[in-house]
JSON list of C-alpha atoms in Angstrom, two decimals:
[
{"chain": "A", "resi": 547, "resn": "UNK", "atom": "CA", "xyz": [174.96, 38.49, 80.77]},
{"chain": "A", "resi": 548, "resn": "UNK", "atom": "CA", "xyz": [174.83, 37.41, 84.44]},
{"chain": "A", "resi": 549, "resn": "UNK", "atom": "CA", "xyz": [176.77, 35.62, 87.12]},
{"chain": "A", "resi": 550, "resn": "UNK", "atom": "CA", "xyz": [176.24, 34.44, 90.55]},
{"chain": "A", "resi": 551, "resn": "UNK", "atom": "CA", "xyz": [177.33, 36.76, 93.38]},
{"chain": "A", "resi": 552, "resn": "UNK", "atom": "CA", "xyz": [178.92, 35.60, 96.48]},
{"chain": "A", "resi": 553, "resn": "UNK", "atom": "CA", "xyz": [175.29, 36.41, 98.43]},
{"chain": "A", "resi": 554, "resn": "UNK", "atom": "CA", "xyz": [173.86, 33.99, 96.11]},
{"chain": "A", "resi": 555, "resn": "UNK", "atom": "CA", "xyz": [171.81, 36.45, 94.18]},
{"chain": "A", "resi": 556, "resn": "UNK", "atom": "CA", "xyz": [172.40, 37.06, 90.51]},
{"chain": "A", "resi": 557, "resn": "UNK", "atom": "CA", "xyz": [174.66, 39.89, 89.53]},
{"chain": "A", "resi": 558, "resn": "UNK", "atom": "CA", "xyz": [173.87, 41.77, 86.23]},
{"chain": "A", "resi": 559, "resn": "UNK", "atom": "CA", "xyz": [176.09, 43.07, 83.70]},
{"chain": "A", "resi": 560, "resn": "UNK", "atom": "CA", "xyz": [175.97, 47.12, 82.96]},
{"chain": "A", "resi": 561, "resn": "UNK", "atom": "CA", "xyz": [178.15, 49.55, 81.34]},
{"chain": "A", "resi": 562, "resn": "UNK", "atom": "CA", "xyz": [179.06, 51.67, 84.03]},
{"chain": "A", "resi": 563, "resn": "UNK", "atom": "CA", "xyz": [181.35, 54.55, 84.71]},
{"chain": "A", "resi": 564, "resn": "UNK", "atom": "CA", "xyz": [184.59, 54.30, 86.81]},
{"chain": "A", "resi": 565, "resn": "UNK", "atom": "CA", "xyz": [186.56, 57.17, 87.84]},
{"chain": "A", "resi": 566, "resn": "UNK", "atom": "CA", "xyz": [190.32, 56.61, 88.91]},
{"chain": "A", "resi": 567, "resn": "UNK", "atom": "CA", "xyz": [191.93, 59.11, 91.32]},
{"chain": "A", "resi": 568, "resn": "UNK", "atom": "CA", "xyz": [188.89, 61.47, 91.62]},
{"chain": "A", "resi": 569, "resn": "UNK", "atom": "CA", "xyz": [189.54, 62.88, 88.29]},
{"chain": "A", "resi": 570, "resn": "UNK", "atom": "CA", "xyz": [189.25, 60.28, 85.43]},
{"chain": "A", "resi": 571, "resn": "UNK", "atom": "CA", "xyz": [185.52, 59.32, 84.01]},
{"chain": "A", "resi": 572, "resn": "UNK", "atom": "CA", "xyz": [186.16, 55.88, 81.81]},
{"chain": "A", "resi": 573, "resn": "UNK", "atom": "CA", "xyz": [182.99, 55.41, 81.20]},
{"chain": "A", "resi": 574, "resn": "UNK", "atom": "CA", "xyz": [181.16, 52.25, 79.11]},
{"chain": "A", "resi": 575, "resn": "UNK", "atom": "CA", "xyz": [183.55, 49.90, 81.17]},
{"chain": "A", "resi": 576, "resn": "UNK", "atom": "CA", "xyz": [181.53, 46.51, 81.27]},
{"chain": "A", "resi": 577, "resn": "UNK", "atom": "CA", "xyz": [181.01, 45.62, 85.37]},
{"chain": "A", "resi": 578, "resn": "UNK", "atom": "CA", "xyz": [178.67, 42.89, 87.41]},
{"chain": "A", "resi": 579, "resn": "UNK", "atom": "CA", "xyz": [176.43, 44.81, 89.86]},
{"chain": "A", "resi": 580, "resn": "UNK", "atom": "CA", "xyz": [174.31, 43.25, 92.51]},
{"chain": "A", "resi": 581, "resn": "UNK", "atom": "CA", "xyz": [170.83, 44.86, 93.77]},
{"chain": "A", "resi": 582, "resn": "UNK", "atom": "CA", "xyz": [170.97, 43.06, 96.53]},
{"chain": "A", "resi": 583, "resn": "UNK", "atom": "CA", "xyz": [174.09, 43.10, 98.30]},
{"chain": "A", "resi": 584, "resn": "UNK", "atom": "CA", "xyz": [175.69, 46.20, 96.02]},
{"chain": "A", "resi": 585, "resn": "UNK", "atom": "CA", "xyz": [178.72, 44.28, 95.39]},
{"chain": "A", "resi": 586, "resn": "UNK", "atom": "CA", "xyz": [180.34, 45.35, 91.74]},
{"chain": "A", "resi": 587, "resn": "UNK", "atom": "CA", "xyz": [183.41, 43.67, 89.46]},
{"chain": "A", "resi": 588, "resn": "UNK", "atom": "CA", "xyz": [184.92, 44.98, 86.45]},
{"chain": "A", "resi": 589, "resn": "UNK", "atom": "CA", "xyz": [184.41, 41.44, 83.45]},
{"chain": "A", "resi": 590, "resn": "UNK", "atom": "CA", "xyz": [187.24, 39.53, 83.89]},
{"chain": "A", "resi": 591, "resn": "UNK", "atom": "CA", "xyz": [187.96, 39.79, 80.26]},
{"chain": "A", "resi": 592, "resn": "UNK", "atom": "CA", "xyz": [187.76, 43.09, 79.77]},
{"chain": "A", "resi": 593, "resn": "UNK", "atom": "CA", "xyz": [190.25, 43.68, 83.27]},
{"chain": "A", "resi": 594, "resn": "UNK", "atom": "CA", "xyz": [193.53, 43.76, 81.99]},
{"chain": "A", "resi": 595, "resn": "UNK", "atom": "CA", "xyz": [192.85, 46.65, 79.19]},
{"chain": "A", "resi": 596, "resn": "UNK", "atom": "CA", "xyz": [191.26, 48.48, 81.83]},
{"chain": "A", "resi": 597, "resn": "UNK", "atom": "CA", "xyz": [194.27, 48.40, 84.60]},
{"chain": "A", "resi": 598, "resn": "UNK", "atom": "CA", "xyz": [196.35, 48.79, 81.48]},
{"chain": "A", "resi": 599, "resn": "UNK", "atom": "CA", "xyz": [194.85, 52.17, 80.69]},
{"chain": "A", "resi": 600, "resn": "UNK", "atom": "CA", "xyz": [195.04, 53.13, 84.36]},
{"chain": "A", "resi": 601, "resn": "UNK", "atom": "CA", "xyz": [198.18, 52.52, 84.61]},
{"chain": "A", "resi": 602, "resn": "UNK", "atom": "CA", "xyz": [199.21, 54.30, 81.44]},
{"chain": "A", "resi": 603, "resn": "UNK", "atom": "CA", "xyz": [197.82, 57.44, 83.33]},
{"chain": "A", "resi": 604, "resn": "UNK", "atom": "CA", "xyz": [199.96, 57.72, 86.25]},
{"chain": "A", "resi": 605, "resn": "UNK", "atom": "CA", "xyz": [199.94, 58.50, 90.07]},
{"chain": "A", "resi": 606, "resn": "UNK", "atom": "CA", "xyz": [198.97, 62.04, 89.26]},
{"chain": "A", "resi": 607, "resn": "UNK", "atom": "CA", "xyz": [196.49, 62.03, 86.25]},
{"chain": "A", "resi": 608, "resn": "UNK", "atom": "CA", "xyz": [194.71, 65.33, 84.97]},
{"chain": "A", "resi": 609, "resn": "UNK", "atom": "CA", "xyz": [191.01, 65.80, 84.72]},
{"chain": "A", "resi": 610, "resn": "UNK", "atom": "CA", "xyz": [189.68, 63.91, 81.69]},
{"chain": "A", "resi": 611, "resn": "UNK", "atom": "CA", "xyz": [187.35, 61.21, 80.04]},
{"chain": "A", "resi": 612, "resn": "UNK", "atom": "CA", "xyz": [187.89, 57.82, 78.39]},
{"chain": "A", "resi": 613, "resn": "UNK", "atom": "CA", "xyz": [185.50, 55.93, 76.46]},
{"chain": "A", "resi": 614, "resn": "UNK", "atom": "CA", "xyz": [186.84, 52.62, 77.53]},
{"chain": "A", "resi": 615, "resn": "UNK", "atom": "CA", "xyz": [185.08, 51.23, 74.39]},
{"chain": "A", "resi": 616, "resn": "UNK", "atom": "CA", "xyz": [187.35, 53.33, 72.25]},
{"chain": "A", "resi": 617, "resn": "UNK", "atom": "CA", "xyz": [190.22, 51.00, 73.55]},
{"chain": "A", "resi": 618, "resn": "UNK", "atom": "CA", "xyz": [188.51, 47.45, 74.00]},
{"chain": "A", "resi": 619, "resn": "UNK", "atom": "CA", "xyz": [186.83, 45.31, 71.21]},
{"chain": "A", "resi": 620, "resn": "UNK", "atom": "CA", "xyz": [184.87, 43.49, 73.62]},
{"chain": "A", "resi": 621, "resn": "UNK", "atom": "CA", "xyz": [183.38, 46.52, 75.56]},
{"chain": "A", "resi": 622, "resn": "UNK", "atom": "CA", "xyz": [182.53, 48.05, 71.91]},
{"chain": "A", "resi": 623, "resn": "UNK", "atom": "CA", "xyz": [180.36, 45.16, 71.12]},
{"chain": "A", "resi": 624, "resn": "UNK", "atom": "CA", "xyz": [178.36, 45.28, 74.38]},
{"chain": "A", "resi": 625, "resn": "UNK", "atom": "CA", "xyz": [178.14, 49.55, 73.77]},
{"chain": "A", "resi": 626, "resn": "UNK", "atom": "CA", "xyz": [177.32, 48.42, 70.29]},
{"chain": "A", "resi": 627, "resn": "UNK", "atom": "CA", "xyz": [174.60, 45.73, 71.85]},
{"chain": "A", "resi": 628, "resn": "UNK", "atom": "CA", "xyz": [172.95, 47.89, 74.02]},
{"chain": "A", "resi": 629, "resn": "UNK", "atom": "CA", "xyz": [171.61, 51.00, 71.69]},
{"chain": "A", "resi": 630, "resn": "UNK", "atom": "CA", "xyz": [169.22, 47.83, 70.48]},
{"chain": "A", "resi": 631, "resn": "UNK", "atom": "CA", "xyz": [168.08, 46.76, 74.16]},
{"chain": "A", "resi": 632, "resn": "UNK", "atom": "CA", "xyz": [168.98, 47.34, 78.09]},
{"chain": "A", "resi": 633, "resn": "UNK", "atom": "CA", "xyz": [170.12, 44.10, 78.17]},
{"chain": "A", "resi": 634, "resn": "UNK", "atom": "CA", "xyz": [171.41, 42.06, 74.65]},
{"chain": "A", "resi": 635, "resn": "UNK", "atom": "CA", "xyz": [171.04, 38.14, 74.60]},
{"chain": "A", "resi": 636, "resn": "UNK", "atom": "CA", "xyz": [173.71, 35.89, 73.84]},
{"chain": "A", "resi": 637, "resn": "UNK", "atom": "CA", "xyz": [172.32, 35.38, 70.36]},
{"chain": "A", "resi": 638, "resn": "UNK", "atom": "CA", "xyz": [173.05, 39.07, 69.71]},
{"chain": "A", "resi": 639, "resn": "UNK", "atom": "CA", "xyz": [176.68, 39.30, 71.25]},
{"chain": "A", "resi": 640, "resn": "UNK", "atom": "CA", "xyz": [177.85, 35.80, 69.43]},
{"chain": "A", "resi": 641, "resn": "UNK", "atom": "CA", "xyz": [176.42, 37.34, 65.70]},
{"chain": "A", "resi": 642, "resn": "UNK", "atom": "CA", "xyz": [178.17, 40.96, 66.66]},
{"chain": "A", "resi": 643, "resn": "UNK", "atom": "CA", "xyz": [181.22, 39.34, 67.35]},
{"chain": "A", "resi": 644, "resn": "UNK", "atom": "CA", "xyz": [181.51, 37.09, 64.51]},
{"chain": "A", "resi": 645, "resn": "UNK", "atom": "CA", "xyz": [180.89, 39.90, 62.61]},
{"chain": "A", "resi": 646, "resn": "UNK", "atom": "CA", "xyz": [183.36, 42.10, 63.78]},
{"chain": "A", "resi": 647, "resn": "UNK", "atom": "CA", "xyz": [185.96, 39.09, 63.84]},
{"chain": "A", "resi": 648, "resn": "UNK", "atom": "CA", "xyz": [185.45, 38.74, 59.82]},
{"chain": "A", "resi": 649, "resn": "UNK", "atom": "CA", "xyz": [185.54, 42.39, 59.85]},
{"chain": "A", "resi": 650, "resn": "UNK", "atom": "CA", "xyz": [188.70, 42.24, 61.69]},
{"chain": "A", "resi": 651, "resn": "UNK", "atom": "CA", "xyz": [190.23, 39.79, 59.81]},
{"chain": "A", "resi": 652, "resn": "UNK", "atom": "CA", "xyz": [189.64, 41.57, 56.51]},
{"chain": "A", "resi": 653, "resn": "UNK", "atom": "CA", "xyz": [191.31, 44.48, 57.78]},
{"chain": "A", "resi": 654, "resn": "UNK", "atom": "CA", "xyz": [193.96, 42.33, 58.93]},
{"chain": "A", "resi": 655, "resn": "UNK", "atom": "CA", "xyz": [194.36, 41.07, 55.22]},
{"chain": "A", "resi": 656, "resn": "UNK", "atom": "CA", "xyz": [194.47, 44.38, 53.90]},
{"chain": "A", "resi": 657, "resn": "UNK", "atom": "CA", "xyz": [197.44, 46.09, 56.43]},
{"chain": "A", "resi": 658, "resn": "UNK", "atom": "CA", "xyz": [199.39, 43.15, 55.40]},
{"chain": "A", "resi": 659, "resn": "UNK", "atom": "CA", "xyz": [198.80, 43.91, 51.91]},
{"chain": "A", "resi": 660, "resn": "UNK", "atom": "CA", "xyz": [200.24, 47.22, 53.00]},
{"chain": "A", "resi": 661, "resn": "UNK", "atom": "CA", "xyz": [203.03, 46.25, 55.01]},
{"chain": "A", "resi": 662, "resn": "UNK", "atom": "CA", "xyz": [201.76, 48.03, 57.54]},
{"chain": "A", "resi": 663, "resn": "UNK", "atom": "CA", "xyz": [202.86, 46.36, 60.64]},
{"chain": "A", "resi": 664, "resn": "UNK", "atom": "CA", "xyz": [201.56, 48.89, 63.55]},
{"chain": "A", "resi": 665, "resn": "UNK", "atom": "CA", "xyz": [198.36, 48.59, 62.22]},
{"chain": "A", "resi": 666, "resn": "UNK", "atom": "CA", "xyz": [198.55, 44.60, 61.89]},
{"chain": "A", "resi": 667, "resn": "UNK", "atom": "CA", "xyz": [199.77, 45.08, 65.73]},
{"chain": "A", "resi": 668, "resn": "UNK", "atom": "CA", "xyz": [196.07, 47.21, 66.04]},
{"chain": "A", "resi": 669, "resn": "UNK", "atom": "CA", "xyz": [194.02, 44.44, 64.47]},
{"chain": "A", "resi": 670, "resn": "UNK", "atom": "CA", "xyz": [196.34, 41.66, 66.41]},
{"chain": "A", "resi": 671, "resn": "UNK", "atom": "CA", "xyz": [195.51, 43.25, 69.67]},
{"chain": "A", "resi": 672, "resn": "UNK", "atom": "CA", "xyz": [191.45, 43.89, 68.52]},
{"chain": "A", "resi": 673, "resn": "UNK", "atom": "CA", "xyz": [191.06, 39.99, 68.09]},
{"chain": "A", "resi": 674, "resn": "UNK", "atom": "CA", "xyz": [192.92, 39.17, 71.04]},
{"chain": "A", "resi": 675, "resn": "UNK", "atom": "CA", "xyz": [190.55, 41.18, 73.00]},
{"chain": "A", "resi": 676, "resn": "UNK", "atom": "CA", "xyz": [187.61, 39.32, 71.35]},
{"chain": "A", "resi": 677, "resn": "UNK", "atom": "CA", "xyz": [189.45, 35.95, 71.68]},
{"chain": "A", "resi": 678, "resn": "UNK", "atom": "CA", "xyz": [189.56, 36.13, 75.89]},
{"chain": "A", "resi": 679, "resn": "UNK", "atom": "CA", "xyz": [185.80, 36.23, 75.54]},
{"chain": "A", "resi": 680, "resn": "UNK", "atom": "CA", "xyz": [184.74, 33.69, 73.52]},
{"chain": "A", "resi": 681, "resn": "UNK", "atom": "CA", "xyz": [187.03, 31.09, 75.44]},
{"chain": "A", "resi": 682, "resn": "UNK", "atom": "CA", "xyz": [184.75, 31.61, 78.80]},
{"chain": "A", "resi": 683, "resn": "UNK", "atom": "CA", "xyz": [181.75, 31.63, 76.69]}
]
């Protein structure tokens, strides 16, 4: 996954660690990063979750560590992607995510079974997250 930086060089995707207020690690948070001009921007998909969980900690956080993939779908599937290779092709992501969409959606059939509506509200929010990425794919 790639996109064109503003210096006109090509900006890679990495999993990379960002640390809010000097004292939270979120690490496996999904950012562009250019070798050239060392410009770096958090996915636009993934964005909102992330400033969501920042701001869920607060002015005054204490020392601690998020996996951000614990609380993004999308993220997961790249963490997920990437014990195979460095650097998964599109091929890869589209089958992951189709997979965990039908996985999803099982689940989804089987917490309404149950009635259970916080975990429907889970599974809702886990396909939503997948959803913002495959409309810019």
């Amino acid at each position: 996954m790639q996109k064109r930086c503003h210096c006109g060089d090509i900006m890679k995707m990495k999993l990379r660690t960002v640390i809010y207020s000097g004292k939270v690690e979120i690490d496996n948070v999904p950012i562009y990063s250019c070798s050239v001009c060392s410009r770096s921007e958090v996915l636009p998909d993934v964005k909102p979750d992330l400033t969501g969980l920042i701001a869920k900690l607060g002015q005054e956080p204490p020392k601690q560590t998020f996996l951000f993939n614990e609380c993004n779908e999308w993220a997961d599937l790249l963490v997920e992607a990437s014990e195979d290779k460095n650097h998964p092709d599109s091929y890869q992501l589209e089958r992951l995510t189709e997979e965990r969409i039908n996985n999803l959606l099982d689940l989804h059939l089987i917490a309404q079974s149950l009635h259970d509506e916080e975990w429907i509200a889970d599974i809702n929010k886990r396909l939503s997250q997948l959803s913002r990425r495959s409309l810019h794919t």
